[in-house]
Amino acid sequence: DSWLRVYVYEFPEDLLFNKYANEYKQDCLNGGKCNSQYGGENLLAQFSLELILHDFFKQSCVRTMDPEKAHLFYVPFYNDIEYRWENK
């Protein structure tokens, strides 16, 4: 057990960046490669770091469900995924 506690904010699944992230993860898991403009990187590629960090903190032993007990707060935002889908 760790003394450090991280509260992970959760956002509704219908937010655009969450929808894109879920599609992206499914594509990567089902096909073995990610379908992106970067050309075939896998789910652990550097451009997927925002997904990796979010998944890590969601499963981590340092996660707390009580924001009052948190030392740090993680606010997920998938900017790179929006860029990929929107091509901006």
Tab-separated table of C-alpha atoms in Angstrom:
chain	number	residue	atom	x	y	z
A	1	ASP	CA	0.000	0.000	0.000
A	2	SER	CA	1.284	3.453	-0.882
A	3	TRP	CA	1.122	6.692	1.064
A	4	LEU	CA	0.494	8.537	-2.221
A	5	ARG	CA	-3.130	8.870	-3.321
A	6	VAL	CA	-4.342	9.970	-6.758
A	7	TYR	CA	-7.908	10.898	-7.567
A	8	VAL	CA	-8.856	10.206	-11.200
A	9	TYR	CA	-11.603	12.356	-12.659
A	10	GLU	CA	-14.087	10.490	-14.827
A	11	PHE	CA	-15.978	12.149	-17.636
A	12	PRO	CA	-19.174	11.037	-19.397
A	13	GLU	CA	-18.621	8.498	-22.150
A	14	ASP	CA	-20.472	10.681	-24.645
A	15	LEU	CA	-17.799	13.402	-24.630
A	16	LEU	CA	-16.109	13.497	-28.005
A	17	PHE	CA	-12.598	12.704	-26.789
A	18	ASN	CA	-13.912	9.720	-24.794
A	19	LYS	CA	-15.766	8.371	-27.815
A	20	TYR	CA	-12.647	8.698	-29.971
A	21	ALA	CA	-10.498	7.056	-27.293
A	22	ASN	CA	-12.822	4.074	-26.992
A	23	GLU	CA	-12.893	3.599	-30.774
A	24	TYR	CA	-9.114	3.962	-30.927
A	25	LYS	CA	-8.546	1.371	-28.195
A	26	GLN	CA	-10.959	-1.079	-29.828
A	27	ASP	CA	-9.236	-0.677	-33.204
A	28	CYS	CA	-5.856	-1.290	-31.607
A	29	LEU	CA	-6.995	-4.302	-29.614
A	30	ASN	CA	-9.006	-5.938	-32.403
A	31	GLY	CA	-6.546	-5.413	-35.211
A	32	GLY	CA	-3.304	-5.525	-33.322
A	33	LYS	CA	-2.329	-2.175	-34.823
A	34	CYS	CA	-3.733	1.281	-34.422
A	35	ASN	CA	-5.434	2.825	-37.382
A	36	SER	CA	-3.968	6.321	-37.385
A	37	GLN	CA	-2.186	8.898	-39.475
A	38	TYR	CA	1.053	7.850	-37.754
A	39	GLY	CA	0.856	4.569	-39.585
A	40	GLY	CA	0.379	1.374	-37.646
A	41	GLU	CA	1.771	1.958	-34.191
A	42	ASN	CA	0.518	-0.351	-31.479
A	43	LEU	CA	-1.430	0.590	-28.377
A	44	LEU	CA	1.781	1.262	-26.423
A	45	ALA	CA	3.202	3.752	-28.905
A	46	GLN	CA	4.374	7.153	-27.706
A	47	PHE	CA	1.353	8.871	-29.228
A	48	SER	CA	-0.898	6.772	-26.983
A	49	LEU	CA	0.654	8.007	-23.736
A	50	GLU	CA	-2.512	9.814	-22.670
A	51	LEU	CA	-4.421	6.500	-22.856
A	52	ILE	CA	-1.665	4.601	-21.078
A	53	LEU	CA	-1.519	7.077	-18.193
A	54	HIS	CA	-5.272	7.102	-17.747
A	55	ASP	CA	-5.484	3.294	-17.750
A	56	PHE	CA	-2.536	3.102	-15.346
A	57	PHE	CA	-4.098	5.449	-12.804
A	58	LYS	CA	-7.515	3.794	-13.092
A	59	GLN	CA	-5.974	0.425	-12.135
A	60	SER	CA	-3.275	1.655	-9.789
A	61	CYS	CA	-3.037	0.920	-6.084
A	62	VAL	CA	-2.479	4.657	-5.535
A	63	ARG	CA	-5.943	5.515	-6.801
A	64	THR	CA	-8.466	6.811	-4.315
A	65	MET	CA	-12.165	7.263	-4.941
A	66	ASP	CA	-12.276	9.999	-2.311
A	67	PRO	CA	-10.958	13.372	-3.539
A	68	GLU	CA	-10.537	14.511	0.073
A	69	LYS	CA	-7.810	11.867	0.564
A	70	ALA	CA	-5.952	12.638	-2.669
A	71	HIS	CA	-2.484	14.140	-2.886
A	72	LEU	CA	-2.661	14.476	-6.667
A	73	PHE	CA	-5.464	14.764	-9.199
A	74	TYR	CA	-5.399	13.250	-12.663
A	75	VAL	CA	-7.652	14.905	-15.239
A	76	PRO	CA	-7.697	12.816	-18.416
A	77	PHE	CA	-7.781	14.644	-21.701
A	78	TYR	CA	-7.055	12.973	-25.018
A	79	ASN	CA	-5.864	15.880	-27.098
A	80	ASP	CA	-3.816	13.741	-29.485
A	81	ILE	CA	-6.777	11.472	-30.199
A	82	GLU	CA	-8.988	14.426	-31.069
A	83	TYR	CA	-6.228	15.624	-33.386
A	84	ARG	CA	-6.069	12.238	-35.101
A	85	TRP	CA	-9.808	11.969	-35.682
A	86	GLU	CA	-10.352	15.605	-36.585
A	87	ASN	CA	-7.134	15.925	-38.634
A	88	LYS	CA	-6.419	19.358	-37.183
